[in-house]
PDB file of C-alpha atoms and ligand atoms in Angstrom:
ATOM      1  CA  MET A 396      -0.036  49.585-103.663  1.00  0.00           C
ATOM      2  CA  LYS A 397       0.919  46.107-102.359  1.00  0.00           C
ATOM      3  CA  PRO A 398       4.288  45.322-101.000  1.00  0.00           C
ATOM      4  CA  ILE A 399       6.771  43.639-103.239  1.00  0.00           C
ATOM      5  CA  ILE A 400       8.029  40.637-101.331  1.00  0.00           C
ATOM      6  CA  ILE A 401      11.662  39.411-102.226  1.00  0.00           C
ATOM      7  CA  GLN A 402      12.747  36.183-100.264  1.00  0.00           C
ATOM      8  CA  ASN A 403      16.079  34.320-100.348  1.00  0.00           C
ATOM      9  CA  SER A 404      18.116  37.565-100.798  1.00  0.00           C
ATOM     10  CA  LYS A 405      21.684  38.254 -99.702  1.00  0.00           C
ATOM     11  CA  ILE A 406      20.869  41.950 -98.940  1.00  0.00           C
ATOM     12  CA  PRO A 407      19.707  41.668 -95.305  1.00  0.00           C
ATOM     13  CA  LYS A 408      23.071  39.917 -94.573  1.00  0.00           C
ATOM     14  CA  LEU A 409      25.103  42.633 -96.289  1.00  0.00           C
ATOM     15  CA  LEU A 410      23.286  45.387 -94.343  1.00  0.00           C
ATOM     16  CA  SER A 411      23.762  43.574 -90.971  1.00  0.00           C
ATOM     17  CA  ILE A 412      26.517  46.073 -89.895  1.00  0.00           C
ATOM     18  CA  PHE A 413      25.185  46.969 -86.319  1.00  0.00           C
ATOM     19  CA  ILE A 414      22.733  44.386 -85.628  1.00  0.00           C
ATOM     20  CA  SER A 415      21.855  41.082 -87.448  1.00  0.00           C
ATOM     21  CA  ILE A 416      19.083  41.754 -89.996  1.00  0.00           C
ATOM     22  CA  TYR A 417      16.905  38.819 -91.041  1.00  0.00           C
ATOM     23  CA  ALA A 418      14.492  40.745 -93.114  1.00  0.00           C
ATOM     24  CA  ILE A 419      14.196  44.523 -94.129  1.00  0.00           C
ATOM     25  CA  THR A 420      11.513  46.758 -95.376  1.00  0.00           C
ATOM     26  CA  LEU A 421      12.434  49.516 -97.891  1.00  0.00           C
ATOM     27  CA  PHE A 422       9.098  50.725 -99.253  1.00  0.00           C
ATOM     28  CA  PRO A 423       7.594  49.136-101.218  1.00  0.00           C
ATOM     29  CA  PHE A 424       9.960  46.174-100.968  1.00  0.00           C
ATOM     30  CA  ILE A 425      10.223  43.519 -98.240  1.00  0.00           C
ATOM     31  CA  ILE A 426      13.405  41.695 -98.501  1.00  0.00           C
ATOM     32  CA  SER A 427      14.440  38.628 -96.420  1.00  0.00           C
ATOM     33  CA  ARG A 428      17.124  36.138 -96.149  1.00  0.00           C
ATOM     34  CA  ASP A 429      14.743  33.091 -96.471  1.00  0.00           C
ATOM     35  CA  GLU A 430      11.235  32.122 -96.627  1.00  0.00           C
ATOM     36  CA  MET A 431       9.206  34.298 -94.224  1.00  0.00           C
ATOM     37  CA  SER A 432       6.761  33.056 -91.726  1.00  0.00           C
ATOM     38  CA  GLU A 433       3.158  34.660 -92.022  1.00  0.00           C
ATOM     39  CA  GLU A 434       4.105  36.496 -88.732  1.00  0.00           C
ATOM     40  CA  THR A 435       7.245  37.867 -90.117  1.00  0.00           C
ATOM     41  CA  ILE A 436       5.463  38.918 -93.397  1.00  0.00           C
ATOM     42  CA  ARG A 437       2.783  40.726 -91.093  1.00  0.00           C
ATOM     43  CA  HIS A 438       5.716  42.303 -89.084  1.00  0.00           C
ATOM     44  CA  GLU A 439       7.126  43.850 -92.185  1.00  0.00           C
ATOM     45  CA  CYS A 440       3.789  44.855 -93.531  1.00  0.00           C
ATOM     46  CA  ILE A 441       3.167  46.927 -90.312  1.00  0.00           C
ATOM     47  CA  HIS A 442       6.530  48.608 -91.325  1.00  0.00           C
ATOM     48  CA  ILE A 443       5.135  49.164 -94.886  1.00  0.00           C
ATOM     49  CA  GLU A 444       2.223  51.049 -93.140  1.00  0.00           C
ATOM     50  CA  GLN A 445       4.408  53.086 -90.864  1.00  0.00           C
ATOM     51  CA  GLN A 446       6.426  54.099 -93.847  1.00  0.00           C
ATOM     52  CA  ARG A 447       3.573  54.953 -96.123  1.00  0.00           C
ATOM     53  CA  GLU A 448       2.027  57.266 -93.397  1.00  0.00           C
ATOM     54  CA  LEU A 449       5.473  58.909 -92.955  1.00  0.00           C
ATOM     55  CA  LEU A 450       6.215  59.263 -96.572  1.00  0.00           C
ATOM     56  CA  VAL A 451       9.150  56.878 -96.047  1.00  0.00           C
ATOM     57  CA  ILE A 452      11.756  59.420 -95.457  1.00  0.00           C
ATOM     58  CA  PHE A 453      10.375  60.600 -92.083  1.00  0.00           C
ATOM     59  CA  PHE A 454      10.203  56.840 -90.969  1.00  0.00           C
ATOM     60  CA  TYR A 455      13.940  56.370 -91.512  1.00  0.00           C
ATOM     61  CA  ILE A 456      14.830  59.627 -89.948  1.00  0.00           C
ATOM     62  CA  LEU A 457      12.765  58.824 -86.793  1.00  0.00           C
ATOM     63  CA  TYR A 458      13.932  55.269 -86.907  1.00  0.00           C
ATOM     64  CA  VAL A 459      17.469  56.313 -86.779  1.00  0.00           C
ATOM     65  CA  TRP A 460      16.670  59.027 -84.203  1.00  0.00           C
ATOM     66  CA  TYR A 461      14.975  56.546 -81.839  1.00  0.00           C
ATOM     67  CA  TRP A 462      17.710  54.180 -82.212  1.00  0.00           C
ATOM     68  CA  LEU A 463      20.347  56.683 -81.359  1.00  0.00           C
ATOM     69  CA  LYS A 464      18.312  57.899 -78.375  1.00  0.00           C
ATOM     70  CA  GLY A 465      18.312  54.473 -77.068  1.00  0.00           C
ATOM     71  CA  LYS A 466      22.156  54.188 -77.541  1.00  0.00           C
ATOM     72  CA  ALA A 467      22.633  57.577 -75.811  1.00  0.00           C
ATOM     73  CA  SER A 468      20.813  56.300 -72.934  1.00  0.00           C
ATOM     74  CA  GLY A 469      23.200  53.321 -72.556  1.00  0.00           C
ATOM     75  CA  MET A 470      21.330  50.622 -74.246  1.00  0.00           C
ATOM     76  CA  THR A 471      23.007  47.796 -76.234  1.00  0.00           C
ATOM     77  CA  ASN A 472      22.538  47.638 -79.991  1.00  0.00           C
ATOM     78  CA  ASP A 473      19.796  45.119 -79.794  1.00  0.00           C
ATOM     79  CA  LYS A 474      18.001  46.782 -76.815  1.00  0.00           C
ATOM     80  CA  ALA A 475      18.010  50.021 -78.742  1.00  0.00           C
ATOM     81  CA  TYR A 476      16.509  48.279 -81.770  1.00  0.00           C
ATOM     82  CA  MET A 477      13.752  46.678 -79.691  1.00  0.00           C
ATOM     83  CA  ASN A 478      13.028  50.029 -78.004  1.00  0.00           C
ATOM     84  CA  ILE A 479      12.170  51.757 -81.361  1.00  0.00           C
ATOM     85  CA  PRO A 480       8.438  52.515 -81.483  1.00  0.00           C
ATOM     86  CA  PHE A 481       8.076  51.203 -85.009  1.00  0.00           C
ATOM     87  CA  GLU A 482       9.539  47.865 -83.704  1.00  0.00           C
ATOM     88  CA  GLN A 483       7.549  47.743 -80.558  1.00  0.00           C
ATOM     89  CA  GLU A 484       4.447  48.025 -82.679  1.00  0.00           C
ATOM     90  CA  ALA A 485       5.571  45.567 -85.262  1.00  0.00           C
ATOM     91  CA  TYR A 486       6.638  42.806 -82.726  1.00  0.00           C
ATOM     92  CA  ARG A 487       3.585  43.355 -80.412  1.00  0.00           C
ATOM     93  CA  LYS A 488       1.016  43.082 -83.208  1.00  0.00           C
ATOM     94  CA  MET A 489       2.712  40.559 -85.797  1.00  0.00           C
ATOM     95  CA  TYR A 490       0.587  37.648 -84.210  1.00  0.00           C
ATOM     96  CA  ASP A 491      -2.600  39.470 -84.584  1.00  0.00           C
ATOM     97  CA  GLU A 492      -4.131  38.255 -87.831  1.00  0.00           C
ATOM     98  CA  ASN A 493      -6.522  41.035 -88.166  1.00  0.00           C
ATOM     99  CA  TYR A 494      -4.147  43.827 -87.148  1.00  0.00           C
ATOM    100  CA  LEU A 495      -3.479  45.221 -90.563  1.00  0.00           C
ATOM    101  CA  GLU A 496      -7.227  45.534 -91.346  1.00  0.00           C
ATOM    102  CA  THR A 497      -8.040  47.373 -88.016  1.00  0.00           C
ATOM    103  CA  ARG A 498      -4.769  49.231 -87.353  1.00  0.00           C
ATOM    104  CA  ALA A 499      -5.371  52.911 -86.728  1.00  0.00           C
ATOM    105  CA  LYS A 500      -3.249  55.424 -88.529  1.00  0.00           C
ATOM    106  CA  HIS A 501       0.116  56.473 -86.784  1.00  0.00           C
ATOM    107  CA  ALA A 502      -0.552  53.744 -84.121  1.00  0.00           C
ATOM    108  CA  TRP A 503       3.112  53.408 -83.597  1.00  0.00           C
ATOM    109  CA  LYS A 504       2.704  56.641 -81.606  1.00  0.00           C
ATOM    110  CA  ASN A 505       1.098  54.485 -78.836  1.00  0.00           C
ATOM    111  CA  TYR A 506       4.689  52.859 -78.225  1.00  0.00           C
ATOM    112  CA  THR A 507       6.707  56.198 -77.984  1.00  0.00           C
TER     113      THR A 507
HETATM  114 ZN1   ZN B 770      10.879  45.243 -87.607  1.00  0.00          ZN
END
């Protein structure tokens, strides 16, 4: 199943409670405030793969768990977000054009 991309949406802004959200991936949807760059689409597609392999629900449980773990160790909201293994993988690999074709399953575990 291919992701369904929705651009120019108000949803990311409405969800920006703890941190400022530009785009959000809620399998199988990728929703963004405006037109996404190729790199941002790749970043969100990496989250689609992570969610697919964690049956969506375990991705969200782990996502919140890793964020709270960062917060508990004294990180700011933004630092705790950047420290989440799913974000580490997505930010580091979003500029790699071939990444989605070559990515190993559960590659996010390399960033824990
Ligand atoms: Zn992300």
